[in-house]
Coordinates of C-alpha atoms in Angstrom, one line a residue:
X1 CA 60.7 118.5 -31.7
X2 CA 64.0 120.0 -31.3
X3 CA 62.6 123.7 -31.6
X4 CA 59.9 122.9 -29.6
X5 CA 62.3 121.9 -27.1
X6 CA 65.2 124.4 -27.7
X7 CA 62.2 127.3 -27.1
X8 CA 60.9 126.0 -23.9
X9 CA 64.1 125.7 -22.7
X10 CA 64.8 129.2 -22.9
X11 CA 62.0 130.6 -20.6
X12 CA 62.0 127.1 -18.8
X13 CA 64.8 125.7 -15.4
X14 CA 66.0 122.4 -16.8
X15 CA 64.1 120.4 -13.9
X16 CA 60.9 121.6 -15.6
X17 CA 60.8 119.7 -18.5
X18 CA 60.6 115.8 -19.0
X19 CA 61.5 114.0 -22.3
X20 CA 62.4 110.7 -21.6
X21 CA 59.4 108.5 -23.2
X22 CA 58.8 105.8 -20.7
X23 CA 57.8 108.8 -18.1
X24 CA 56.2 111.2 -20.5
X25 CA 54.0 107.6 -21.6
X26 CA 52.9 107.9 -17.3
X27 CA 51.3 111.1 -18.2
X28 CA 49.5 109.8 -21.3
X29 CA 45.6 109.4 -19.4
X30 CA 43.6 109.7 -16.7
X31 CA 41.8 106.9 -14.9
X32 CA 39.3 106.5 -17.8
X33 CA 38.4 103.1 -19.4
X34 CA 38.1 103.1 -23.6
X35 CA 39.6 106.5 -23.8
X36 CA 42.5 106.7 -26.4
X37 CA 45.5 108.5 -25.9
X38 CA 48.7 109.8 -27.7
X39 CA 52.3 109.9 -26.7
X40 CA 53.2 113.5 -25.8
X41 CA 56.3 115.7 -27.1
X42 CA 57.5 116.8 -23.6
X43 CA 55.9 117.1 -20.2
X44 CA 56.3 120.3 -18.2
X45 CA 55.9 121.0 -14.9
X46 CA 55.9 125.0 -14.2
X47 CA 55.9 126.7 -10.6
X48 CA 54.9 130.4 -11.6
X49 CA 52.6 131.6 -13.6
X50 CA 55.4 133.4 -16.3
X51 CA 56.5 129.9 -16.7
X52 CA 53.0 129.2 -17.7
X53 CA 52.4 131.9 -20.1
X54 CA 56.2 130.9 -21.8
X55 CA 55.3 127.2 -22.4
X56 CA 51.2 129.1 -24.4
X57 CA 53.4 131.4 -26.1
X58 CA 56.1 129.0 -27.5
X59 CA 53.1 126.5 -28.4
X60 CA 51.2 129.3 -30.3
X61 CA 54.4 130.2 -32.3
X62 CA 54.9 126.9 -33.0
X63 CA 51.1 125.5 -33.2
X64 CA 51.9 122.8 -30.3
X65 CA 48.5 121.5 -28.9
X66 CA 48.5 121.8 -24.7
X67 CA 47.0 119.5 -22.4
X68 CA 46.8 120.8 -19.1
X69 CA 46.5 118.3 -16.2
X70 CA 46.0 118.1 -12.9
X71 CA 46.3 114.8 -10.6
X72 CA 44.9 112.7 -13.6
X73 CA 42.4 111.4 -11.2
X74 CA 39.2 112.0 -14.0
X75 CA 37.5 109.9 -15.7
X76 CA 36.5 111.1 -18.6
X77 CA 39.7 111.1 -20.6
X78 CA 39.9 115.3 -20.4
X79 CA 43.2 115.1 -19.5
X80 CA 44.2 112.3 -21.9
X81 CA 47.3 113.8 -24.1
X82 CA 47.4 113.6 -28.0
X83 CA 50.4 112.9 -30.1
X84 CA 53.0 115.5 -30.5
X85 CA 51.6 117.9 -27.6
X86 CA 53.1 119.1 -24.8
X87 CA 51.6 118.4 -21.2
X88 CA 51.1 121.1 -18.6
X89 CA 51.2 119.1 -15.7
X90 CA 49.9 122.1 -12.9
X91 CA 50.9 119.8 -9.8
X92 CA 54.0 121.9 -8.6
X93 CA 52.1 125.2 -8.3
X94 CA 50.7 124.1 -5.6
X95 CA 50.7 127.0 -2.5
X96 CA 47.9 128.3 -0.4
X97 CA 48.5 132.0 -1.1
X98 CA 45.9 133.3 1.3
X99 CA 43.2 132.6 3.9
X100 CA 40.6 135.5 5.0
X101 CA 38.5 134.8 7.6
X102 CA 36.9 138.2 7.4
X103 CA 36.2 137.8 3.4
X104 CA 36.0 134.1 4.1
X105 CA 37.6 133.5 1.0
X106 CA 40.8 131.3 0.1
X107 CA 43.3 131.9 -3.1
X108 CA 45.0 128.9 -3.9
X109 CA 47.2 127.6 -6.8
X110 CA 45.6 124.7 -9.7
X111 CA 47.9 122.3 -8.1
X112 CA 46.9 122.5 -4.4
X113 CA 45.4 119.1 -3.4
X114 CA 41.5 119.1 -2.2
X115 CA 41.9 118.0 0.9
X116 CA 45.2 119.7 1.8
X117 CA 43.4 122.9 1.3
X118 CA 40.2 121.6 3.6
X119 CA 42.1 120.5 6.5
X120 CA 44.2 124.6 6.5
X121 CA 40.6 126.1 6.5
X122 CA 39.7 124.3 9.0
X123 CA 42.4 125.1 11.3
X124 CA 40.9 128.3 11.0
X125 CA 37.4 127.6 12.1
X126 CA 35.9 127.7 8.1
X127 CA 35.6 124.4 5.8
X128 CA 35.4 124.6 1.5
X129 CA 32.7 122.3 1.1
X130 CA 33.5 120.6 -2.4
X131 CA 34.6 117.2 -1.4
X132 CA 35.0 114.4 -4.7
X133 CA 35.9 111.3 -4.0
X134 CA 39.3 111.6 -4.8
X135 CA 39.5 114.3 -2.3
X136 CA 42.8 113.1 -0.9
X137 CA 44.5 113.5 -4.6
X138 CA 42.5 115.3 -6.7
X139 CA 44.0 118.8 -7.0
X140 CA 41.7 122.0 -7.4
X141 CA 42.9 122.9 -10.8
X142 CA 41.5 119.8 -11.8
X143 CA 38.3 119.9 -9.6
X144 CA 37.6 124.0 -11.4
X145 CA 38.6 121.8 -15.0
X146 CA 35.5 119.0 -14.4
X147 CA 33.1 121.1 -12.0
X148 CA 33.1 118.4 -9.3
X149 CA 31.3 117.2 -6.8
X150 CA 31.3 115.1 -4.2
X151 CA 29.1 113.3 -1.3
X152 CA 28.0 116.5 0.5
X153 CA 26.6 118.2 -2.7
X154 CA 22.8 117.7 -2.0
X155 CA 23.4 120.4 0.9
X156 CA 26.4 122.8 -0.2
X157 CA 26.3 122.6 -4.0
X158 CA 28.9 121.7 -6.5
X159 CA 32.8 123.4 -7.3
X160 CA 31.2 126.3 -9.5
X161 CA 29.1 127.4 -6.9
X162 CA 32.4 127.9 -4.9
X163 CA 34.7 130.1 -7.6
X164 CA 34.5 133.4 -7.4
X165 CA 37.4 134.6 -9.4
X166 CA 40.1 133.0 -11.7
X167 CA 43.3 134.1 -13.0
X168 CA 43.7 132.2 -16.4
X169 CA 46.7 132.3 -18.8
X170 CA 44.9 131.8 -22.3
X171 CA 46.4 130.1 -25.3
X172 CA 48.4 133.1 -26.6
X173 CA 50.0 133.7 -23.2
X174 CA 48.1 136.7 -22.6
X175 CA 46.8 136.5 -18.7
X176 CA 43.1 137.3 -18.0
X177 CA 41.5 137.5 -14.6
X178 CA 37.9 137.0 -14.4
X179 CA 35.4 137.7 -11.4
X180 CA 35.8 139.0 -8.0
X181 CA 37.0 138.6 -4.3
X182 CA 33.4 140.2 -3.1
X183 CA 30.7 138.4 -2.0
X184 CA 28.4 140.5 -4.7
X185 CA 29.6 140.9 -8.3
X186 CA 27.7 140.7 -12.2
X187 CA 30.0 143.1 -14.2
X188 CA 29.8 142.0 -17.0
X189 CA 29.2 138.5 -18.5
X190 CA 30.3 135.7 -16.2
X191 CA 33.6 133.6 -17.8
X192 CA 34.4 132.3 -14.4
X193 CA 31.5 130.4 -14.4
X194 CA 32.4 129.4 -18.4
X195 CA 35.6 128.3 -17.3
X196 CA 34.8 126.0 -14.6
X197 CA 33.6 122.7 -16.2
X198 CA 35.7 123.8 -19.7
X199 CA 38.4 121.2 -18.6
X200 CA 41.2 122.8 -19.9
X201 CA 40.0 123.6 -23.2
X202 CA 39.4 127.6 -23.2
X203 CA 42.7 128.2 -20.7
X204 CA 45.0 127.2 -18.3
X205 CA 43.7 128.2 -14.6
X206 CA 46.7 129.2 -12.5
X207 CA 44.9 130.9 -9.4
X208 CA 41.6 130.4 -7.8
X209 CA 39.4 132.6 -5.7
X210 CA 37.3 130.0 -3.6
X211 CA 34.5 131.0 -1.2
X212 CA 34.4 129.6 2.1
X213 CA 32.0 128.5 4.7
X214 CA 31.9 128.8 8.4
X215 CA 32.6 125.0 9.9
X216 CA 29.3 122.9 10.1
X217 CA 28.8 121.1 13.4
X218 CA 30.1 117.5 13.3
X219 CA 27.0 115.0 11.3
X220 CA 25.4 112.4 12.8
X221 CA 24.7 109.4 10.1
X222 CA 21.7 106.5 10.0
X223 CA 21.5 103.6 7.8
X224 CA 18.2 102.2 6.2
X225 CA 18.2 99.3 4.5
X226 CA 15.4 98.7 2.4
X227 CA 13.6 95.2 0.5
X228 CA 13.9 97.2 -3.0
X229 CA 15.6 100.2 -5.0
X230 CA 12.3 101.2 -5.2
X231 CA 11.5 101.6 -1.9
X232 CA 14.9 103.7 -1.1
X233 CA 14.0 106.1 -4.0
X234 CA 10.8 106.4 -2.5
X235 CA 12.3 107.7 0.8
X236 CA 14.5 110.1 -1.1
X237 CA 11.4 111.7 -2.2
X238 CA 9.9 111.9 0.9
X239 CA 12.7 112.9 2.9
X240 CA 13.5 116.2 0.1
X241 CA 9.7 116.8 -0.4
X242 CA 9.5 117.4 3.5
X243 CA 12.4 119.9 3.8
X244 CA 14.9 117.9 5.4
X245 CA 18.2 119.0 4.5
X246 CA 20.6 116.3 4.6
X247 CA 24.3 116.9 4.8
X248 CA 24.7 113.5 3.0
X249 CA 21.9 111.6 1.2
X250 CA 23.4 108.4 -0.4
X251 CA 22.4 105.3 -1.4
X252 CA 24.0 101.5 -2.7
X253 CA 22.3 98.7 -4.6
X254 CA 22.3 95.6 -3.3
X255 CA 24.9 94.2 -5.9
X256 CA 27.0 97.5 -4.4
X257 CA 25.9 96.3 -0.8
X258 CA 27.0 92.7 -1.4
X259 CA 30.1 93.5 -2.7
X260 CA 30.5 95.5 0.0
X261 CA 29.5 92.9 2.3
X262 CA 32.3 90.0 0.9
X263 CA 34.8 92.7 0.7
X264 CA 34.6 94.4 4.4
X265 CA 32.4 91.7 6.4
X266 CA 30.2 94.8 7.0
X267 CA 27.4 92.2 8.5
X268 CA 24.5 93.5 6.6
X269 CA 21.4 91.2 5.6
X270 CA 21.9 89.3 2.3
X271 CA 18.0 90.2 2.1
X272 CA 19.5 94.3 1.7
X273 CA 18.0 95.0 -1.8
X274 CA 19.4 98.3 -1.4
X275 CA 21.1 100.6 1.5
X276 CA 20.2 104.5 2.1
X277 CA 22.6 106.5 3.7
X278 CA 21.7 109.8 5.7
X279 CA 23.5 112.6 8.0
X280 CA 23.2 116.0 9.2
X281 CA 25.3 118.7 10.6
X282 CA 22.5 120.9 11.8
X283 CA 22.6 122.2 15.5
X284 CA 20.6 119.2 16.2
X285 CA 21.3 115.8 14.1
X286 CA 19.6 113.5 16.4
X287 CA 16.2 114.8 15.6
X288 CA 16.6 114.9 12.0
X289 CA 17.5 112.0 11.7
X290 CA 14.9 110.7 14.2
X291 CA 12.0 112.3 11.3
X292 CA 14.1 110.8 8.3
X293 CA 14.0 107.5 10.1
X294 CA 10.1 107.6 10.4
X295 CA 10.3 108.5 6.7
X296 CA 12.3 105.5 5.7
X297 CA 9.7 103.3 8.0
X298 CA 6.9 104.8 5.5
X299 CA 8.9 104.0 2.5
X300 CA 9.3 100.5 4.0
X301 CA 12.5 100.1 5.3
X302 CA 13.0 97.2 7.2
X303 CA 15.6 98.3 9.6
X304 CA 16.7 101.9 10.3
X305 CA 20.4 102.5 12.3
X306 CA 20.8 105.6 13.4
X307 CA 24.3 106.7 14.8
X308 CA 24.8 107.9 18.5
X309 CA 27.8 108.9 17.8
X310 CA 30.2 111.1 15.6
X311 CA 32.6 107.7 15.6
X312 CA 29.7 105.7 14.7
X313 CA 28.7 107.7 12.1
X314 CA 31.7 106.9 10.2
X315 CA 31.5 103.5 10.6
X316 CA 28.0 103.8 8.9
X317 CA 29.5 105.7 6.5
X318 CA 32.6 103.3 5.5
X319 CA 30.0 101.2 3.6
X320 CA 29.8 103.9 1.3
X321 CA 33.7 104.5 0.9
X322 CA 34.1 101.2 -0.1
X323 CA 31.7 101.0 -2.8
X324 CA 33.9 101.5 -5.8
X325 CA 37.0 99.5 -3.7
X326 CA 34.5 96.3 -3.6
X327 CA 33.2 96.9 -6.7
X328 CA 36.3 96.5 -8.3
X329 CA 37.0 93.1 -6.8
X330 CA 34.4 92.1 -8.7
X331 CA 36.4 92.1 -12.4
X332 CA 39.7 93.2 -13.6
X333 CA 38.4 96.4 -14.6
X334 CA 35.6 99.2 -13.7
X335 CA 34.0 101.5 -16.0
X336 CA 31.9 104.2 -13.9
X337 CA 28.7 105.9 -15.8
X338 CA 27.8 109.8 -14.1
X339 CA 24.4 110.0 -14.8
X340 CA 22.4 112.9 -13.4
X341 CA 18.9 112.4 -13.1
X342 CA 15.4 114.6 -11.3
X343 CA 15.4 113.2 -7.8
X344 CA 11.7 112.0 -9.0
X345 CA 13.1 109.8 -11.7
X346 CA 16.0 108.2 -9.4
X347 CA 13.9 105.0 -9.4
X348 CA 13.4 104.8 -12.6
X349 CA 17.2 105.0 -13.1
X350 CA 17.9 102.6 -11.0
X351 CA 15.5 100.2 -12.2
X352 CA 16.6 100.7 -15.8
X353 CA 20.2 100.4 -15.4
X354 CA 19.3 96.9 -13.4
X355 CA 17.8 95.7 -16.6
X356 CA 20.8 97.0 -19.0
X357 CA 22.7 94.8 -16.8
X358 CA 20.2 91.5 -17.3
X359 CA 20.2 92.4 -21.0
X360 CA 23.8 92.0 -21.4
X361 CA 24.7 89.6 -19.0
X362 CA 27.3 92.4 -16.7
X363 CA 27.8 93.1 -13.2
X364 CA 26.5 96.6 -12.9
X365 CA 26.3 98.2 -9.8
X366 CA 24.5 102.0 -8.7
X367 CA 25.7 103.9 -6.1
X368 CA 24.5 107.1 -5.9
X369 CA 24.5 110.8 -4.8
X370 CA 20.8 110.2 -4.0
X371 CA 19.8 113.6 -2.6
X372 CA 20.8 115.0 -5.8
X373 CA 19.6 112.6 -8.6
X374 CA 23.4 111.9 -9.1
X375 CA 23.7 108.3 -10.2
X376 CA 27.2 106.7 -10.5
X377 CA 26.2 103.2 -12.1
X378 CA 29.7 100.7 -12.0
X379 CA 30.4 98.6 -15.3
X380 CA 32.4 95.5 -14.2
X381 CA 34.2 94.1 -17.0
X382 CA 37.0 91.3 -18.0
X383 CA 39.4 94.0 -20.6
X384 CA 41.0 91.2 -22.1
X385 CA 37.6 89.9 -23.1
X386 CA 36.9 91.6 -26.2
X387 CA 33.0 90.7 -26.4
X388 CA 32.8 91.2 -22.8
X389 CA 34.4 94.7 -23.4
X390 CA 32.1 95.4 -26.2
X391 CA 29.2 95.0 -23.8
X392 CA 30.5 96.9 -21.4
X393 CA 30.7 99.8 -23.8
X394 CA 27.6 98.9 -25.4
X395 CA 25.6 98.9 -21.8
X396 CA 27.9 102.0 -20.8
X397 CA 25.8 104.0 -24.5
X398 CA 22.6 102.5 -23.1
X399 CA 22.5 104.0 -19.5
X400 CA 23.4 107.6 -21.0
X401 CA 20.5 107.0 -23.2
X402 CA 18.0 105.7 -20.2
X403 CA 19.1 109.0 -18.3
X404 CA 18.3 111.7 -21.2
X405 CA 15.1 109.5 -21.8
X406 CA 14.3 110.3 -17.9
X407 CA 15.2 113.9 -18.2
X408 CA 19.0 114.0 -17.0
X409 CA 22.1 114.7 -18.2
X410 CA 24.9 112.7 -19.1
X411 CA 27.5 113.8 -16.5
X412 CA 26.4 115.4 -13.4
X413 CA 30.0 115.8 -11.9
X414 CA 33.0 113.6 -13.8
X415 CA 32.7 115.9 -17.2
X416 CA 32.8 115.3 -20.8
X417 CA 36.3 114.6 -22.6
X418 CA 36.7 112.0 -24.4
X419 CA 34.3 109.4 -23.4
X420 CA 31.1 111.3 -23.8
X421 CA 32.2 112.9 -26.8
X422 CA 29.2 112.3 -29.4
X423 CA 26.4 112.6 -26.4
X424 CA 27.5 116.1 -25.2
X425 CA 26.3 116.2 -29.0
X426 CA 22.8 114.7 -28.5
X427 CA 22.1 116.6 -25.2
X428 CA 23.1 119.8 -26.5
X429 CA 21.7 119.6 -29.3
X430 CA 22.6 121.6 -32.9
X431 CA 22.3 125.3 -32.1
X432 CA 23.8 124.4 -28.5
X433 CA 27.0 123.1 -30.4
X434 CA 27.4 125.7 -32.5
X435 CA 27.4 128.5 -30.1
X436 CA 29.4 126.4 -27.9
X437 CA 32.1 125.8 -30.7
X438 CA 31.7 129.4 -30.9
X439 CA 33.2 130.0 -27.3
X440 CA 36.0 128.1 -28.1
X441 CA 37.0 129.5 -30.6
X442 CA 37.0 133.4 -29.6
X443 CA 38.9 131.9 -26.5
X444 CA 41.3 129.6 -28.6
X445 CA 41.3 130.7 -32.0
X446 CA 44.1 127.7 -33.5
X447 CA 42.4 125.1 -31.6
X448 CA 45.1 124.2 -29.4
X449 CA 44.4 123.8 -25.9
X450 CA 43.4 120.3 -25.4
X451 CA 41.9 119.3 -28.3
X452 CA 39.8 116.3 -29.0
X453 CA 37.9 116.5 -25.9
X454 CA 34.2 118.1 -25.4
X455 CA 33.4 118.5 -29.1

């Protein structure tokens, strides 16, 4: 410890490094339920990328294990620290180095927050579409770490559709800069698409190259609430096998919608099996969503709102927001599955998870990124319950399971780390492991950034 920290110190300004335990222990995990995590060494907070490549250097001459972090707002455990290691917290490089309008590109630090770097393209008449959740903390090191999504996915894609070019310090300090600033480019194999989604595990990303788009047209929103899940998922079908392209396609079960409902008073019928949310920035909204309402009528809806109004479009869309806040009234604690699934098989999902949720007596509600088959079913749990915790776990296994059996995969957006662990296993099956394992280590040879997580 004392080398460790006499080394660091020498390429390091004293306010960079944090010892004391009881605010290294704040760093230990993301927001992650049955993750374990270790007490770190030190925690380190660099500004420039040579204080970066110091803290790799001095943890390869001393075999230190690194886990980088971002806002810790995952939940998957990736950024869940071991004993012993030192954390890279990335949160102080945090500057927009450059906006092009012409290149409509943007070059940002890991530690830039999402939304703080959505709200300076927009001043300039462009928008980066990746929006998570947690788009008001989350950081875009973190969001490149996890390959993120968001709400607006089932129109502008995922973060990796969105990197063009990294600059990555790699375990021996060494920096290596991967793809391009041009809207073309396939020299050579792509590692900045292998990077994005590694979370931290082949280097430490310390600038981004992020595409741009020009700013959509303000969405218009409806709500359709439909008598069954069923019936919703039927409506998702018809509204992507017609064309439509939604700027938003979401949708909330009714044990989401009731929760919802006793949480906000949002006035929707307790009769509300389950609630499809719909919007569109095209030139013009009001006729989309004028064929996606007939649609929804096909599938059965029983009433169809349609928005008028950019401000009542959001208050359509504030049922959505507070999905996981109302859900979380429910129990003491939340435990949120990221199931992907084929749009076609969305039903089924939803269906299933209902009866993983009879068959061990839980609360478990689905919200989902419906236009995409991207289904985030809630685990509500007591934690100091132990068999109530076990079930929870147990039911958690069980919905991975029912979306491999359907076709899916086992985390459309959150990522792997610790919690999905042994099923990155199962869906990648043995000759997907091994040249996977592979990868890691011709990019980390001593096994030391962020071990324990993905494999």
């Amino acid at each position: 410890m004392d080398a460790l920290l006499e080394q660091l110190r020498a390429g390091l300004p004293a306010e960079a490094l944090i010892t004391d335990a009881e605010v290294t222990a704040s760093y230990a995990h993301d927001m992650a339920s049955f993750c374990d995590a270790g007490a770190p060494a030190v925690v380190v907070l660099p500004r420039t990328v040579e204080e970066v490549q110091h803290v790799m250097r001095t943890a390869t001459a001393l075999r230190v294990p690194v886990v980088p972090q971002g806002a810790r707002t995952g939940l998957s455990g990736a950024a869940n620290a071991s004993d012993g290691c030192i954390v890279l917290s990335l949160v102080k490089m945090d500057r927009i180095l450059e906006i092009s309008t012409v290149d409509r590109i943007a070059v940002v630090e890991p530690g830039v927050v999402n939304a703080t770097l959505s709200r300076a393209v927009n001043e300039h008449g462009l928008c980066y579409p990746p929006d998570p959740s947690s788009w008001e903390t989350c950081t875009i090191g973190g969001n490149i770490g996890t390959a993120s999504g968001g709400l607006c996915c089932v129109k502008y894609g995922v973060t990796a559709e969105y990197v063009l070019g990294l600059e990555v310090v790699l375990a021996d300090g060494r920096l290596l800069n991967t793809g391009r600033r041009t809207a073309k480019g396939v020299a050579g194999y792509d590692l900045t698409r292998l990077i994005v989604g590694s979370e931290g595990s082949l280097g430490i990303v310390v600038k981004a190259v992020l595409a741009l788009r020009p700013r959509p047209p303000q969405q218009l929103a409806l709500a359709a609430e439909f008598p069954s899940a069923t019936a919703a998922c039927d409506a998702v079908c018809r509204i992507m096998e017609r064309g439509h392209t939604p700027s938003l396609l979401e949708l909330m079960d009714r044990t989401t919608v009731r929760a919802v409902n006793a949480t906000a008073s949002m006035g929707l019928p307790e009769s509300t099996e389950a609630l499809l949310l719909c919007a569109f920035d095209t030139p013009d909204p009001a006729a989309d969503l004028a064929a996606v309402g007939a649609l929804c009528r096909e599938a059965g809806a029983t009433e169809v709102v349609p928005a008028e109004s950019a401000a009542e479009s959001e208050l359509l869309l504030q049922a959505r927001r507070l999905s996981l806040p109302a859900m979380e009234t429910l129990k003491p604690a939340t435990m949120i599955d990221d199931v992907c699934v084929p749009r076609s098989r969305l039903g089924a999902m939803i269906e299933g998870t209902a009866a993983i949720a009879e068959k061990f007596g839980l609360t478990i509600g689905v919200v989902a990124h419906a236009g995409d088959g991207n289904t985030h079913p809630v685990v509500c749990f007591d934690h100091t319950d132990a068999d109530e915790s076990r079930r929870a776990r147990e039911s958690f296994d069980e919905i991975m399971a029912l979306g491999l059996g359907l076709g899916g995969t086992i985390t459309g957006e959150h990522g792997v780390g610790v919690l999905k662990r042994e099923w990155l296993a199962r869906e990648l099956g043995e000759v997907g492991v091994e040249l996977q394992r592979g990868i890691k280590a011709a990019f980390d040879p001593l096994g030391l950034l962020n071990p324990g997580k993905l494999f």
